[in-house]
JSON list of C-alpha atoms in Angstrom, two decimals:
[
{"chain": "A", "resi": 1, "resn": "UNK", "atom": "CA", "xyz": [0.00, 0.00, 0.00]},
{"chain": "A", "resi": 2, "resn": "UNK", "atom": "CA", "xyz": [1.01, 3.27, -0.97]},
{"chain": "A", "resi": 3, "resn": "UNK", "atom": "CA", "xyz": [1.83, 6.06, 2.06]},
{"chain": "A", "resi": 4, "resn": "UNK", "atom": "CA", "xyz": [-0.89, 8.73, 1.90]},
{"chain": "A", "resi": 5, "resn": "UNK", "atom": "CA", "xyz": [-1.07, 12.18, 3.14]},
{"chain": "A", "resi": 6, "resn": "UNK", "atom": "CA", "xyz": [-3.61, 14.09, 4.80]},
{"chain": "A", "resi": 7, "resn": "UNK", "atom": "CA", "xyz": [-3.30, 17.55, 6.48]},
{"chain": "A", "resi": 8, "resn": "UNK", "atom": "CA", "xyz": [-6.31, 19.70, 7.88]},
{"chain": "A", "resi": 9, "resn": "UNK", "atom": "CA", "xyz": [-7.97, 20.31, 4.52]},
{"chain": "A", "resi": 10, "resn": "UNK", "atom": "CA", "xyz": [-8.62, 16.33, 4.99]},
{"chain": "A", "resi": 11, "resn": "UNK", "atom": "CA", "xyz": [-7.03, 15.32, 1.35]},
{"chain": "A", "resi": 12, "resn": "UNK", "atom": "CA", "xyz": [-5.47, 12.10, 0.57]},
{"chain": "A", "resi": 13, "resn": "UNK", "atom": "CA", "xyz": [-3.10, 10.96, -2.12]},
{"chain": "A", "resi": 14, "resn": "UNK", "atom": "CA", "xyz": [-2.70, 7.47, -2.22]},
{"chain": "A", "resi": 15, "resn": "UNK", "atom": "CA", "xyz": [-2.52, 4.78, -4.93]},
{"chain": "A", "resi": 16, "resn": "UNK", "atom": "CA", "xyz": [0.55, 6.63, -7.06]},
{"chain": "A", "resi": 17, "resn": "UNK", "atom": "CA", "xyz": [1.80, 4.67, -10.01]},
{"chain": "A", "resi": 18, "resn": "UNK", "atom": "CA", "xyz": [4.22, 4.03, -11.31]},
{"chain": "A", "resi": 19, "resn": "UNK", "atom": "CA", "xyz": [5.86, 3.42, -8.16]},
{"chain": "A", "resi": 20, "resn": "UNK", "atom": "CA", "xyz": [8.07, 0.40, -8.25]},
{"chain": "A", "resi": 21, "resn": "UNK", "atom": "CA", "xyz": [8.99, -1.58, -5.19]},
{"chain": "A", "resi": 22, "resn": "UNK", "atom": "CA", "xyz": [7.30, 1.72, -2.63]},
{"chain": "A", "resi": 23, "resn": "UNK", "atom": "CA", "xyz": [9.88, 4.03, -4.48]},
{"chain": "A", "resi": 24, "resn": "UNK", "atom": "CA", "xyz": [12.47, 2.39, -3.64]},
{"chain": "A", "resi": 25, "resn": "UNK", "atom": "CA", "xyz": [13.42, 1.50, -7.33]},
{"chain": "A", "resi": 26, "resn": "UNK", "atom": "CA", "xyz": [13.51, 4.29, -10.62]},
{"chain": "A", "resi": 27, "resn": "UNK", "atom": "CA", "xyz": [11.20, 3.54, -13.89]},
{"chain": "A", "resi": 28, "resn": "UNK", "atom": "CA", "xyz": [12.92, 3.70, -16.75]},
{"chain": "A", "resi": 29, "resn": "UNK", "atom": "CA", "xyz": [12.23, 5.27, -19.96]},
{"chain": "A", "resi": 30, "resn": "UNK", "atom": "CA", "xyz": [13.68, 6.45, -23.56]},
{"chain": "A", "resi": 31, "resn": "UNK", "atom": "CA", "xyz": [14.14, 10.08, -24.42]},
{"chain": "A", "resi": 32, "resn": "UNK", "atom": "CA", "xyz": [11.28, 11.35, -26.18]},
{"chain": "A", "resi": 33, "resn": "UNK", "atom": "CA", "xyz": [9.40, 8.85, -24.58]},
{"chain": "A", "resi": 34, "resn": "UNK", "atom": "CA", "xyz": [6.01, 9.91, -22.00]},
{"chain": "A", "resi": 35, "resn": "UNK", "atom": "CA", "xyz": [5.58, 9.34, -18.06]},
{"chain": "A", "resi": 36, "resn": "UNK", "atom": "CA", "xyz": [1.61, 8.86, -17.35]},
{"chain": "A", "resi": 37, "resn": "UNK", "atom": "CA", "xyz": [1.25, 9.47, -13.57]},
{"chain": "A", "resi": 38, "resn": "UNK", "atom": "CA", "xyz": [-1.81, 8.47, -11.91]},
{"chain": "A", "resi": 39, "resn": "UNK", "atom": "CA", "xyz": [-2.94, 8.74, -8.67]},
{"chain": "A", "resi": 40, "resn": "UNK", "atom": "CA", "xyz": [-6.01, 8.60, -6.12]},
{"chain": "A", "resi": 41, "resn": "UNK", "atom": "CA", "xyz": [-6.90, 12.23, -4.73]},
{"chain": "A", "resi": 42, "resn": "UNK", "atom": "CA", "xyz": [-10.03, 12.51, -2.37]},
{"chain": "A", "resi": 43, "resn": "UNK", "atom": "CA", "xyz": [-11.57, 14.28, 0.40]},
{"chain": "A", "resi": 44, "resn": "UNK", "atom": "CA", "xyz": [-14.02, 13.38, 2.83]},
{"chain": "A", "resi": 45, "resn": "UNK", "atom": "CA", "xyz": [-16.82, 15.80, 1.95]},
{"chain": "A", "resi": 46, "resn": "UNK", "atom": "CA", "xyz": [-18.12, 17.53, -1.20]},
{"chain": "A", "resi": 47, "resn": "UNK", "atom": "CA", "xyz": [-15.26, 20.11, -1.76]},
{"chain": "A", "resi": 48, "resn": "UNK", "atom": "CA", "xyz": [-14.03, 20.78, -4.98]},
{"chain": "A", "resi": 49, "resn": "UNK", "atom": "CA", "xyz": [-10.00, 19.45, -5.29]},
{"chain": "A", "resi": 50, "resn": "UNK", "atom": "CA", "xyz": [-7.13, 20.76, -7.28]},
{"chain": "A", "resi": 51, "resn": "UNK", "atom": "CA", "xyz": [-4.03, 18.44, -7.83]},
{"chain": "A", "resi": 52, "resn": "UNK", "atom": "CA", "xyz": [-0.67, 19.20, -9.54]},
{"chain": "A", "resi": 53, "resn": "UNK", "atom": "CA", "xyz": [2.12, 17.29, -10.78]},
{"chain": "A", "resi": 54, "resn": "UNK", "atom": "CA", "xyz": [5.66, 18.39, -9.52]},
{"chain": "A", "resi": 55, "resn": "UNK", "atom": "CA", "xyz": [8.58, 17.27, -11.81]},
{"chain": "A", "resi": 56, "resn": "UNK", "atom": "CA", "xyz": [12.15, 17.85, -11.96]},
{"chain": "A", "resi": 57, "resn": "UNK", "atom": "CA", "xyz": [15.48, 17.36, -13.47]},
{"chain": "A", "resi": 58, "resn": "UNK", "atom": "CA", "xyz": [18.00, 16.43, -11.18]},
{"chain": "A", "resi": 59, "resn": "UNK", "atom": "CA", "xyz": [20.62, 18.53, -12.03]},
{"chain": "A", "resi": 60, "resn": "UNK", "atom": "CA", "xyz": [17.55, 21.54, -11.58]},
{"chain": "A", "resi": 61, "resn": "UNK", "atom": "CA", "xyz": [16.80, 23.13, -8.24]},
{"chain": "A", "resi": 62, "resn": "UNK", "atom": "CA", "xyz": [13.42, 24.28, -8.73]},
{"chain": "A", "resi": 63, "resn": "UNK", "atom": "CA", "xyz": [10.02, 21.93, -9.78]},
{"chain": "A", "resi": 64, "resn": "UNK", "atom": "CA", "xyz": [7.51, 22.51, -12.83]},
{"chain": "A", "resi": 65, "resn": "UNK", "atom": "CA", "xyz": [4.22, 22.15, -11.97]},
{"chain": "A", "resi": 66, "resn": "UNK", "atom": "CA", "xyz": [1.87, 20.60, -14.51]},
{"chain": "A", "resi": 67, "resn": "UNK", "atom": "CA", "xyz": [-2.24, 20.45, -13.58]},
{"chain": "A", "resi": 68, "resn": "UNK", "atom": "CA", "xyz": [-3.68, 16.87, -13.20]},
{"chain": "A", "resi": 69, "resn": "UNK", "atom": "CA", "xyz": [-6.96, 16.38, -14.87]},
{"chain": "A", "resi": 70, "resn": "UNK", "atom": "CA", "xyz": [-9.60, 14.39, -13.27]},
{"chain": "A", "resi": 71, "resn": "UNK", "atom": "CA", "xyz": [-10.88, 10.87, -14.52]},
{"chain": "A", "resi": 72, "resn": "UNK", "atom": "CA", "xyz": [-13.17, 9.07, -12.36]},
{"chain": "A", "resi": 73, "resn": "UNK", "atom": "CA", "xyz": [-13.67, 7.03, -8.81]},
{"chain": "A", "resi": 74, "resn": "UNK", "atom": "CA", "xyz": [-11.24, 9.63, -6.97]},
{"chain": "A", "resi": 75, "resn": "UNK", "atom": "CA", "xyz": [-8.65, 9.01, -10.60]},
{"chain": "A", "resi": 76, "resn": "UNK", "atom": "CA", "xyz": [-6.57, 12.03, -11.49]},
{"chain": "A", "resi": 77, "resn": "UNK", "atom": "CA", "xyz": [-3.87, 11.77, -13.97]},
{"chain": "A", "resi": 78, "resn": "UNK", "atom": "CA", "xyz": [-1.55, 13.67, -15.64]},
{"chain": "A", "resi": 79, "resn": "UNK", "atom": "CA", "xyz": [1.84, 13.08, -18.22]},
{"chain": "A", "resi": 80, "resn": "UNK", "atom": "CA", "xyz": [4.89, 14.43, -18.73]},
{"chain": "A", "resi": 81, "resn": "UNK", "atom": "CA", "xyz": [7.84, 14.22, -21.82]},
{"chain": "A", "resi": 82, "resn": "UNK", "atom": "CA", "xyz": [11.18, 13.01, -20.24]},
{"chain": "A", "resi": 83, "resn": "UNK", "atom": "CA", "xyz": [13.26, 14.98, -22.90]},
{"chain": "A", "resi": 84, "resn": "UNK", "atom": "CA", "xyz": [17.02, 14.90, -21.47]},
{"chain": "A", "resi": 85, "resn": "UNK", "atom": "CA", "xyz": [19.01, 12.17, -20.53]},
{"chain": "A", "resi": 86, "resn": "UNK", "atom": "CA", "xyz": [19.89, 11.83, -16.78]},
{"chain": "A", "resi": 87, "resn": "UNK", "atom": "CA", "xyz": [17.13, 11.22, -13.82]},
{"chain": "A", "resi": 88, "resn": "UNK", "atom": "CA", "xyz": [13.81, 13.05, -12.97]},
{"chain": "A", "resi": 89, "resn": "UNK", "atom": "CA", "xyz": [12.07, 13.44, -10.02]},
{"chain": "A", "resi": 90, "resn": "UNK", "atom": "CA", "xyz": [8.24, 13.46, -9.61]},
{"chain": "A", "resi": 91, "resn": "UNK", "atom": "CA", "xyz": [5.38, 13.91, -6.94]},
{"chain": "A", "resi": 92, "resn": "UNK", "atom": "CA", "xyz": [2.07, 15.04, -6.48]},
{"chain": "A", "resi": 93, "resn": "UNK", "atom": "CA", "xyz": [0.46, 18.06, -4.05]},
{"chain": "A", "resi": 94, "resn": "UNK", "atom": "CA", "xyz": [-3.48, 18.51, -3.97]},
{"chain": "A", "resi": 95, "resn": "UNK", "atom": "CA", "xyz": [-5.58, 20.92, -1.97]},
{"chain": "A", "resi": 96, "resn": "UNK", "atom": "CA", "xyz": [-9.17, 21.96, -1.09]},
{"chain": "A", "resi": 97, "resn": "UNK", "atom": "CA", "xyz": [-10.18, 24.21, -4.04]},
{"chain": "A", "resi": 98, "resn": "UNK", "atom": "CA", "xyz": [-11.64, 26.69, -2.09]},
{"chain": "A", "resi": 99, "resn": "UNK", "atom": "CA", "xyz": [-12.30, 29.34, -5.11]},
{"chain": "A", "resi": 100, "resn": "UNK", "atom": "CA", "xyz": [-14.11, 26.44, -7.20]},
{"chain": "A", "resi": 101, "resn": "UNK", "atom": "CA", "xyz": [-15.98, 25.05, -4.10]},
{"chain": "A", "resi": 102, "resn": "UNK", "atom": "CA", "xyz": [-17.31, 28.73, -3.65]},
{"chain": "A", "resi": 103, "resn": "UNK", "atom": "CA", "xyz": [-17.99, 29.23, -6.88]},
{"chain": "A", "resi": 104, "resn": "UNK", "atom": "CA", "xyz": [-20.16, 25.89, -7.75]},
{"chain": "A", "resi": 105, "resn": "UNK", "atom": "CA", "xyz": [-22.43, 26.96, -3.91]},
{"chain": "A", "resi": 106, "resn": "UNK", "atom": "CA", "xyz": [-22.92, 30.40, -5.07]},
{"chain": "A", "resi": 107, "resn": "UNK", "atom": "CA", "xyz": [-24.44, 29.58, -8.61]},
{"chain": "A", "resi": 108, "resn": "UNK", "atom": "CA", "xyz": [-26.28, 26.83, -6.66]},
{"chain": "A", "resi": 109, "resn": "UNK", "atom": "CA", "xyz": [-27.63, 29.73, -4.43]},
{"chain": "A", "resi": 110, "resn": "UNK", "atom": "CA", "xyz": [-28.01, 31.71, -7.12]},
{"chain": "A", "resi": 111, "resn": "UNK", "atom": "CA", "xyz": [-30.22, 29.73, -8.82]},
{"chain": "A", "resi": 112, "resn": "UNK", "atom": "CA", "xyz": [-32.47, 29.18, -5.96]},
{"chain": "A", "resi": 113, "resn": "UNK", "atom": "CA", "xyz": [-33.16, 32.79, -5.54]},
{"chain": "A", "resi": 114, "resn": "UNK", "atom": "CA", "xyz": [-30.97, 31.93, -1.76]},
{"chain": "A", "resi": 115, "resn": "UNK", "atom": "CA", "xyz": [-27.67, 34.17, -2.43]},
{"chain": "A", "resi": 116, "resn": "UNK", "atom": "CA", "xyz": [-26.73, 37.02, -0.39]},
{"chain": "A", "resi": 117, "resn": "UNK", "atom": "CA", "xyz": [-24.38, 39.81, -0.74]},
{"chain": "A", "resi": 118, "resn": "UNK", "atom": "CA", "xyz": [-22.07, 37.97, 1.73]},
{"chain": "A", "resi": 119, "resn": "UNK", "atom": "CA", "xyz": [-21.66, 35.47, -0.08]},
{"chain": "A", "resi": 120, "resn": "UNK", "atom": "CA", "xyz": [-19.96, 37.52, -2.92]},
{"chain": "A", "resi": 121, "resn": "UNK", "atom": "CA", "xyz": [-17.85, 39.20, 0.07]},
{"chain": "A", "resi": 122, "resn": "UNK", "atom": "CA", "xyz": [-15.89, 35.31, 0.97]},
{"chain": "A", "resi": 123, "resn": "UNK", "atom": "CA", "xyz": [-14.90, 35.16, -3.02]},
{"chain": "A", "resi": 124, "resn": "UNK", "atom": "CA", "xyz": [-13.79, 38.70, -3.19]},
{"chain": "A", "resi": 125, "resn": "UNK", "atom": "CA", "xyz": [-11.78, 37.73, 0.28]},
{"chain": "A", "resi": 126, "resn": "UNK", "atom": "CA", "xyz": [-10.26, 34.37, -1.50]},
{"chain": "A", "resi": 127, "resn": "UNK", "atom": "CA", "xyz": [-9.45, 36.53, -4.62]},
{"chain": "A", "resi": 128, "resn": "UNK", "atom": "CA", "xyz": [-7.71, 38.94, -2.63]},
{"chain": "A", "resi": 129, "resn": "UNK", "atom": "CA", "xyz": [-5.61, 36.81, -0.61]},
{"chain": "A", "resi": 130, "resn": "UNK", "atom": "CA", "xyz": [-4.23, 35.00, -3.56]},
{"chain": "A", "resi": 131, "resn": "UNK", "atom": "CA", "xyz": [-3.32, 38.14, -4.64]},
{"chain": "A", "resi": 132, "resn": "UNK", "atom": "CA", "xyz": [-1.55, 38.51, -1.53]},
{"chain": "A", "resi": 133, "resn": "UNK", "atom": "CA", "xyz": [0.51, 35.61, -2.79]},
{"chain": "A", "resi": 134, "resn": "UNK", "atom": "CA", "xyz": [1.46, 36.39, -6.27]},
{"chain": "A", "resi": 135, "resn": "UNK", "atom": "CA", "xyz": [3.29, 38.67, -7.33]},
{"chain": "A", "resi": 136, "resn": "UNK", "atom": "CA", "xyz": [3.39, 41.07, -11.25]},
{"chain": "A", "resi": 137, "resn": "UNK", "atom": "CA", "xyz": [0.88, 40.54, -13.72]},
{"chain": "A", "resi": 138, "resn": "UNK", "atom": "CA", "xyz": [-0.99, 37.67, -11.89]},
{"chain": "A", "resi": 139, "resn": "UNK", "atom": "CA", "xyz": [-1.42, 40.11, -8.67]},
{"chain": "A", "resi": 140, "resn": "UNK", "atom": "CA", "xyz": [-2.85, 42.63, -11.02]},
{"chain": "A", "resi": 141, "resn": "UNK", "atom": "CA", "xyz": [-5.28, 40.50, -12.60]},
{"chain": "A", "resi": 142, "resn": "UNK", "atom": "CA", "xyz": [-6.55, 38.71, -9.39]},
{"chain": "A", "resi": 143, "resn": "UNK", "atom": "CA", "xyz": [-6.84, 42.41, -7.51]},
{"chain": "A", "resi": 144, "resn": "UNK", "atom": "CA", "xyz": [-8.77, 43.53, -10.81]},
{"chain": "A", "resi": 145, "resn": "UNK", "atom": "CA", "xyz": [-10.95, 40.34, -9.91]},
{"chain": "A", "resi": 146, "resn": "UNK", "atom": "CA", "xyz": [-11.94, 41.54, -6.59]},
{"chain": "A", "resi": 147, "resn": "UNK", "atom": "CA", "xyz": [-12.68, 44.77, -7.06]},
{"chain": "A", "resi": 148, "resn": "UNK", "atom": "CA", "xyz": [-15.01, 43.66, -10.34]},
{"chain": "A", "resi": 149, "resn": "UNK", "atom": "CA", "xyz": [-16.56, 41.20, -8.20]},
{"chain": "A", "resi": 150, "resn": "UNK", "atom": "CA", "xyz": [-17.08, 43.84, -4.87]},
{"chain": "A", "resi": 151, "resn": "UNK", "atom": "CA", "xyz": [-18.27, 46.26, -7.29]},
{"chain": "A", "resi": 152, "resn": "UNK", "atom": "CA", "xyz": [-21.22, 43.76, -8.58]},
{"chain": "A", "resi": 153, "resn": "UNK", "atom": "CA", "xyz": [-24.83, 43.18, -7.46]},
{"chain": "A", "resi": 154, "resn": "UNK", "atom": "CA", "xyz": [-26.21, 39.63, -7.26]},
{"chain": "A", "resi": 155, "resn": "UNK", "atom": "CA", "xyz": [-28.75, 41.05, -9.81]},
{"chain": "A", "resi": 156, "resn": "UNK", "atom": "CA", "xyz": [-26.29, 41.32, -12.32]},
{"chain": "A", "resi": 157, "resn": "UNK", "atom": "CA", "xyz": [-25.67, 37.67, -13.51]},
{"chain": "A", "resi": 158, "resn": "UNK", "atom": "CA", "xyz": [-24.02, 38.73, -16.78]},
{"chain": "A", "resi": 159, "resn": "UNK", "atom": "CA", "xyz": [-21.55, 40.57, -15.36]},
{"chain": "A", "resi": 160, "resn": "UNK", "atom": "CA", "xyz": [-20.99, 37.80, -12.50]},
{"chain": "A", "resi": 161, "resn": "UNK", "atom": "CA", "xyz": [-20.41, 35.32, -15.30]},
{"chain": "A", "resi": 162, "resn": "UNK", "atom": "CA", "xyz": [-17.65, 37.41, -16.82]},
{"chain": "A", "resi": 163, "resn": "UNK", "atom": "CA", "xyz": [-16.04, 37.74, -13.57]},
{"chain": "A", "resi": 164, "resn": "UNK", "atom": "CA", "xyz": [-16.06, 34.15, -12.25]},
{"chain": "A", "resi": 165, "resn": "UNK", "atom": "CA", "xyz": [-14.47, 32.35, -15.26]},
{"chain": "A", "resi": 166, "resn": "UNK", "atom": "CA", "xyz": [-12.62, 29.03, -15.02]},
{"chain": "A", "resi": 167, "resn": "UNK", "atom": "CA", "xyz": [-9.48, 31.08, -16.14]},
{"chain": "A", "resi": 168, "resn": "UNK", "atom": "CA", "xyz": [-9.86, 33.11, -13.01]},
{"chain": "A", "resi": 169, "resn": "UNK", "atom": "CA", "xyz": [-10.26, 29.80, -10.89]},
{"chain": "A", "resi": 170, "resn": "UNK", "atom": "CA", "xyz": [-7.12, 28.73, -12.87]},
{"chain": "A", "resi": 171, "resn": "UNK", "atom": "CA", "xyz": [-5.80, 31.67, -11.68]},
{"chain": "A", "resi": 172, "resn": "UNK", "atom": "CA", "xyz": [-6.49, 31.82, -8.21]},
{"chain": "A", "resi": 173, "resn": "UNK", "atom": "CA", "xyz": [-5.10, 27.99, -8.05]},
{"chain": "A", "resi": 174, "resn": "UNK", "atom": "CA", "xyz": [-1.62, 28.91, -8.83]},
{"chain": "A", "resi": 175, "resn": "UNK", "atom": "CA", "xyz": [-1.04, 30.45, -5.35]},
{"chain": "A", "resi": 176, "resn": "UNK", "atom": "CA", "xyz": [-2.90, 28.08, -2.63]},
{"chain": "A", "resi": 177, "resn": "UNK", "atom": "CA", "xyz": [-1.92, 29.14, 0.53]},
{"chain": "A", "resi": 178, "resn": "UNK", "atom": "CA", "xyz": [1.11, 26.31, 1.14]},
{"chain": "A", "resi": 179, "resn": "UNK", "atom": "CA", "xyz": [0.05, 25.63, 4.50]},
{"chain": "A", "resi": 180, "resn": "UNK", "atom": "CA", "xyz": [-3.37, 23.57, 3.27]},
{"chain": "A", "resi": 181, "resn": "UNK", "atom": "CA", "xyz": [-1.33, 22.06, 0.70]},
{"chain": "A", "resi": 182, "resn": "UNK", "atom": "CA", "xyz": [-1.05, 17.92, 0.67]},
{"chain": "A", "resi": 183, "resn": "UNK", "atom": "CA", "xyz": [1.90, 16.79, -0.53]},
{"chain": "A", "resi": 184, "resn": "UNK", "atom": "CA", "xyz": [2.81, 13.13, -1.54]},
{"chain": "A", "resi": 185, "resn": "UNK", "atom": "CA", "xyz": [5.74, 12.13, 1.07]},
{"chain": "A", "resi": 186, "resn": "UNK", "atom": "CA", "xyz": [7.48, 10.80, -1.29]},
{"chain": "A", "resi": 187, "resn": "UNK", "atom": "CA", "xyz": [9.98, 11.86, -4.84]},
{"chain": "A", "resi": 188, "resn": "UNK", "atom": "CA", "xyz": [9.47, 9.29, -7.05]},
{"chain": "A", "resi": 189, "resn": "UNK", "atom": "CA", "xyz": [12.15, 8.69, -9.82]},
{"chain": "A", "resi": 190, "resn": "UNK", "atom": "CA", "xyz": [12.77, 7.83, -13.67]},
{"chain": "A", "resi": 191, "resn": "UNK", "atom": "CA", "xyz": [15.83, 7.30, -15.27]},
{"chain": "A", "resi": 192, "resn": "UNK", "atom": "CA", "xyz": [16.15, 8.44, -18.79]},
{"chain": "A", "resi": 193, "resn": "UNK", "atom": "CA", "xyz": [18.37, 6.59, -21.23]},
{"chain": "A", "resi": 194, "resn": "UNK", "atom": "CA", "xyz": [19.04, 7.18, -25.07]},
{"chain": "A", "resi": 195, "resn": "UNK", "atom": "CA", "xyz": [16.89, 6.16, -27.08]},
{"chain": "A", "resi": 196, "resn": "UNK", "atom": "CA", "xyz": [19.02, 3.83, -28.91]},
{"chain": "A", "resi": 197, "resn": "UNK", "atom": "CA", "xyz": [20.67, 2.21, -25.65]},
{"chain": "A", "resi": 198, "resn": "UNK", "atom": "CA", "xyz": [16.84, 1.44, -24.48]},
{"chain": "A", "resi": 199, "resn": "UNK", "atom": "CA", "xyz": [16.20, -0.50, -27.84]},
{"chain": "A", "resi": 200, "resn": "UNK", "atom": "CA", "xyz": [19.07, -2.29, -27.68]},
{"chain": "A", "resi": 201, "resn": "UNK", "atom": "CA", "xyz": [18.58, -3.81, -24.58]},
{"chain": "A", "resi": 202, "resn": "UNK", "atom": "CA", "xyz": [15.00, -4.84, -25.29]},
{"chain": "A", "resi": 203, "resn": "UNK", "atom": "CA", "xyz": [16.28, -6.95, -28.34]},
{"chain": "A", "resi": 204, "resn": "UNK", "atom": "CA", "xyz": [18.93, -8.80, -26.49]},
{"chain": "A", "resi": 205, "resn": "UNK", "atom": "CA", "xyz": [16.35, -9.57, -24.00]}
]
């Protein structure tokens, strides 16, 4: 079984593959050639989830993060190009999507004639304090955001809509607050050979 990790926000990554021997052993693959990560990612209530691969070159200090798109049954998955030569690193991190879970209530509330000003007030709030975390153009954009959205009536559905775009949630997503952030404990590996090399040994075999 697969070590899973779960933090306040109640999220659990389990069920990563490939994972050979509990990570104790690399994949291998080809240049050129693609990694298809999967893993199980659930909560135990009805909050939205965001998920992100982290991957790495070992010889690089700092990750890229690549989305995971959901499947099914708790399935997210996402894939990556192993382009160099040399060893990667890769691991998950998932976290209650806060923006998307208020977003999917309010039109919910909206379309029962329930919503209240308030409830515009907690997105303009999460807006603002991802903005708080990013920094340039993004920080621009997601203040813009709040101020369109404080600046809005419930009334005014068409101008809501433009607001409260899945770009925006995109948006907000790249700066979760890092504290409600659950990350897989452990860097998984691949070892990249030349293309050639890889061939090779598969027809002596």
């Amino acid at each position: 079984m697969n070590v899973a990790n779960v933090n306040l926000e109640r999220v659990t990554i389990e069920g990563v593959a490939p994972e050979i021997d509990f990570g104790n052993y690399p994949i291998k693959r080809a240049v050129g050639e693609s990694v298809v990560v999967e893993a199980d990612i659930f909560t135990d209530g009805h909050d939205a989830l965001h998920a992100s691969l982290l991957v790495r070159e070992e010889k690089a200090g700092t990750w890229t993060e690549l989305p995971m798109k959901f499947l099914l049954n708790d399935r997210w998955r996402p894939d990556f190009t192993t382009s160099e030569i040399g060893r990667y690193f890769y691991t998950i991190q998932a976290w209650i999507d806060r923006f998307s879970s208020w977003r999917r209530d309010l039109q919910k509330k909206l379309d029962a004639g329930q919503a209240e000003p308030v409830d515009l007030l907690i997105g303009v709030q999460l807006i603002e304090e991802a903005a708080q975390r990013s920094s340039g153009a993004d920080a621009t954009k997601l203040r813009q955001a709040a101020t369109a959205l404080r600046d809005t009536k419930l009334a005014e559905s068409n101008d809501l809509a433009r607001i409260l775009t899945s770009d925006l949630a995109e948006l907000v997503n790249r700066y979760p607050d890092k504290h409600l952030v659950t990350r897989y404990a452990k860097e998984l590996s691949v070892v990249v050979d030349p293309a050639k090399a890889r061939f090779s040994a598969w027809y002596e075999m």
